[in-house]
PDB file of C-alpha atoms in Angstrom:
ATOM      1  CA  MET A 173      75.935  29.998  54.421  1.00  0.00           C
ATOM      2  CA  ASP A 174      75.274  29.055  50.785  1.00  0.00           C
ATOM      3  CA  ILE A 175      77.160  31.522  48.570  1.00  0.00           C
ATOM      4  CA  ASN A 176      75.227  30.407  45.471  1.00  0.00           C
ATOM      5  CA  LYS A 177      72.232  32.522  46.523  1.00  0.00           C
ATOM      6  CA  PHE A 178      74.406  35.614  45.911  1.00  0.00           C
ATOM      7  CA  LEU A 179      75.461  34.608  42.367  1.00  0.00           C
ATOM      8  CA  ILE A 180      73.516  35.562  39.235  1.00  0.00           C
ATOM      9  CA  GLU A 181      74.201  35.410  35.514  1.00  0.00           C
ATOM     10  CA  LYS A 182      74.916  38.659  33.655  1.00  0.00           C
ATOM     11  CA  ASP A 183      71.892  38.347  31.351  1.00  0.00           C
ATOM     12  CA  ILE A 184      69.288  38.353  34.154  1.00  0.00           C
ATOM     13  CA  THR A 185      67.091  41.468  34.103  1.00  0.00           C
ATOM     14  CA  VAL A 186      67.420  44.319  36.569  1.00  0.00           C
ATOM     15  CA  ARG A 187      63.842  43.618  37.689  1.00  0.00           C
ATOM     16  CA  ALA A 188      64.646  39.965  38.480  1.00  0.00           C
ATOM     17  CA  ALA A 189      67.896  40.933  40.210  1.00  0.00           C
ATOM     18  CA  MET A 190      66.018  43.406  42.419  1.00  0.00           C
ATOM     19  CA  GLY A 191      63.747  40.598  43.548  1.00  0.00           C
ATOM     20  CA  ILE A 192      66.781  38.503  44.452  1.00  0.00           C
ATOM     21  CA  LEU A 193      68.447  41.470  46.167  1.00  0.00           C
ATOM     22  CA  ASN A 194      65.389  41.718  48.372  1.00  0.00           C
ATOM     23  CA  THR A 195      66.229  38.332  49.893  1.00  0.00           C
ATOM     24  CA  ALA A 196      70.050  38.585  49.697  1.00  0.00           C
ATOM     25  CA  LYS A 197      72.330  40.649  51.919  1.00  0.00           C
ATOM     26  CA  ARG A 198      72.106  43.733  49.669  1.00  0.00           C
ATOM     27  CA  VAL A 199      74.790  42.575  47.216  1.00  0.00           C
ATOM     28  CA  LEU A 200      74.837  40.128  44.332  1.00  0.00           C
ATOM     29  CA  PHE A 201      77.801  38.907  42.347  1.00  0.00           C
ATOM     30  CA  ILE A 202      77.486  38.560  38.591  1.00  0.00           C
ATOM     31  CA  VAL A 203      79.178  35.569  36.997  1.00  0.00           C
ATOM     32  CA  GLU A 204      79.787  34.514  33.428  1.00  0.00           C
ATOM     33  CA  GLU A 205      80.832  30.918  32.791  1.00  0.00           C
ATOM     34  CA  GLY A 206      81.640  30.542  36.489  1.00  0.00           C
ATOM     35  CA  ARG A 207      83.880  33.627  36.527  1.00  0.00           C
ATOM     36  CA  LEU A 208      83.200  36.774  38.567  1.00  0.00           C
ATOM     37  CA  VAL A 209      82.572  39.752  36.255  1.00  0.00           C
ATOM     38  CA  GLY A 210      80.911  42.300  38.554  1.00  0.00           C
ATOM     39  CA  SER A 211      78.707  43.110  41.512  1.00  0.00           C
ATOM     40  CA  LEU A 212      75.300  44.670  41.974  1.00  0.00           C
ATOM     41  CA  THR A 213      74.008  46.467  45.053  1.00  0.00           C
ATOM     42  CA  ASP A 214      70.602  47.931  45.750  1.00  0.00           C
ATOM     43  CA  GLY A 215      72.236  51.361  45.344  1.00  0.00           C
ATOM     44  CA  ASP A 216      73.408  50.458  41.830  1.00  0.00           C
ATOM     45  CA  ALA A 217      69.862  49.431  40.924  1.00  0.00           C
ATOM     46  CA  ARG A 218      68.365  52.600  42.438  1.00  0.00           C
ATOM     47  CA  ARG A 219      70.772  54.845  40.522  1.00  0.00           C
ATOM     48  CA  TRP A 220      69.905  52.974  37.311  1.00  0.00           C
ATOM     49  CA  ILE A 221      66.191  53.509  37.879  1.00  0.00           C
ATOM     50  CA  LEU A 222      66.646  57.199  38.744  1.00  0.00           C
ATOM     51  CA  ALA A 223      68.577  57.623  35.469  1.00  0.00           C
ATOM     52  CA  ASN A 224      65.487  56.232  33.661  1.00  0.00           C
ATOM     53  CA  GLY A 225      67.163  52.892  32.985  1.00  0.00           C
ATOM     54  CA  SER A 226      64.926  50.044  31.901  1.00  0.00           C
ATOM     55  CA  LEU A 227      64.018  47.378  34.448  1.00  0.00           C
ATOM     56  CA  ASP A 228      64.104  44.901  31.567  1.00  0.00           C
ATOM     57  CA  ALA A 229      67.772  45.642  30.809  1.00  0.00           C
ATOM     58  CA  PRO A 230      70.344  42.977  31.700  1.00  0.00           C
ATOM     59  CA  VAL A 231      72.305  43.520  34.911  1.00  0.00           C
ATOM     60  CA  SER A 232      75.455  43.663  32.812  1.00  0.00           C
ATOM     61  CA  CYS A 233      74.393  47.248  31.965  1.00  0.00           C
ATOM     62  CA  VAL A 234      74.167  48.196  35.644  1.00  0.00           C
ATOM     63  CA  MET A 235      76.807  46.107  37.408  1.00  0.00           C
ATOM     64  CA  ASN A 236      79.981  47.466  38.932  1.00  0.00           C
ATOM     65  CA  LYS A 237      82.856  45.959  36.944  1.00  0.00           C
ATOM     66  CA  LYS A 238      85.548  47.171  39.341  1.00  0.00           C
TER      67      LYS A 238
END
């Protein structure tokens, strides 16, 4: 399995990440300069949308940093 399909940069939009999540295994890992900085699940994206978050915001606003 190619792990690179689960890695995205932190400045990608929530909208773009949701499209990638649709083809991934429900989790993406956010990297900055090759270093893991957070994760994003479909649940994280749904909660962001329900809180009236912008789909054009970067995933760094939505990601789980823990």
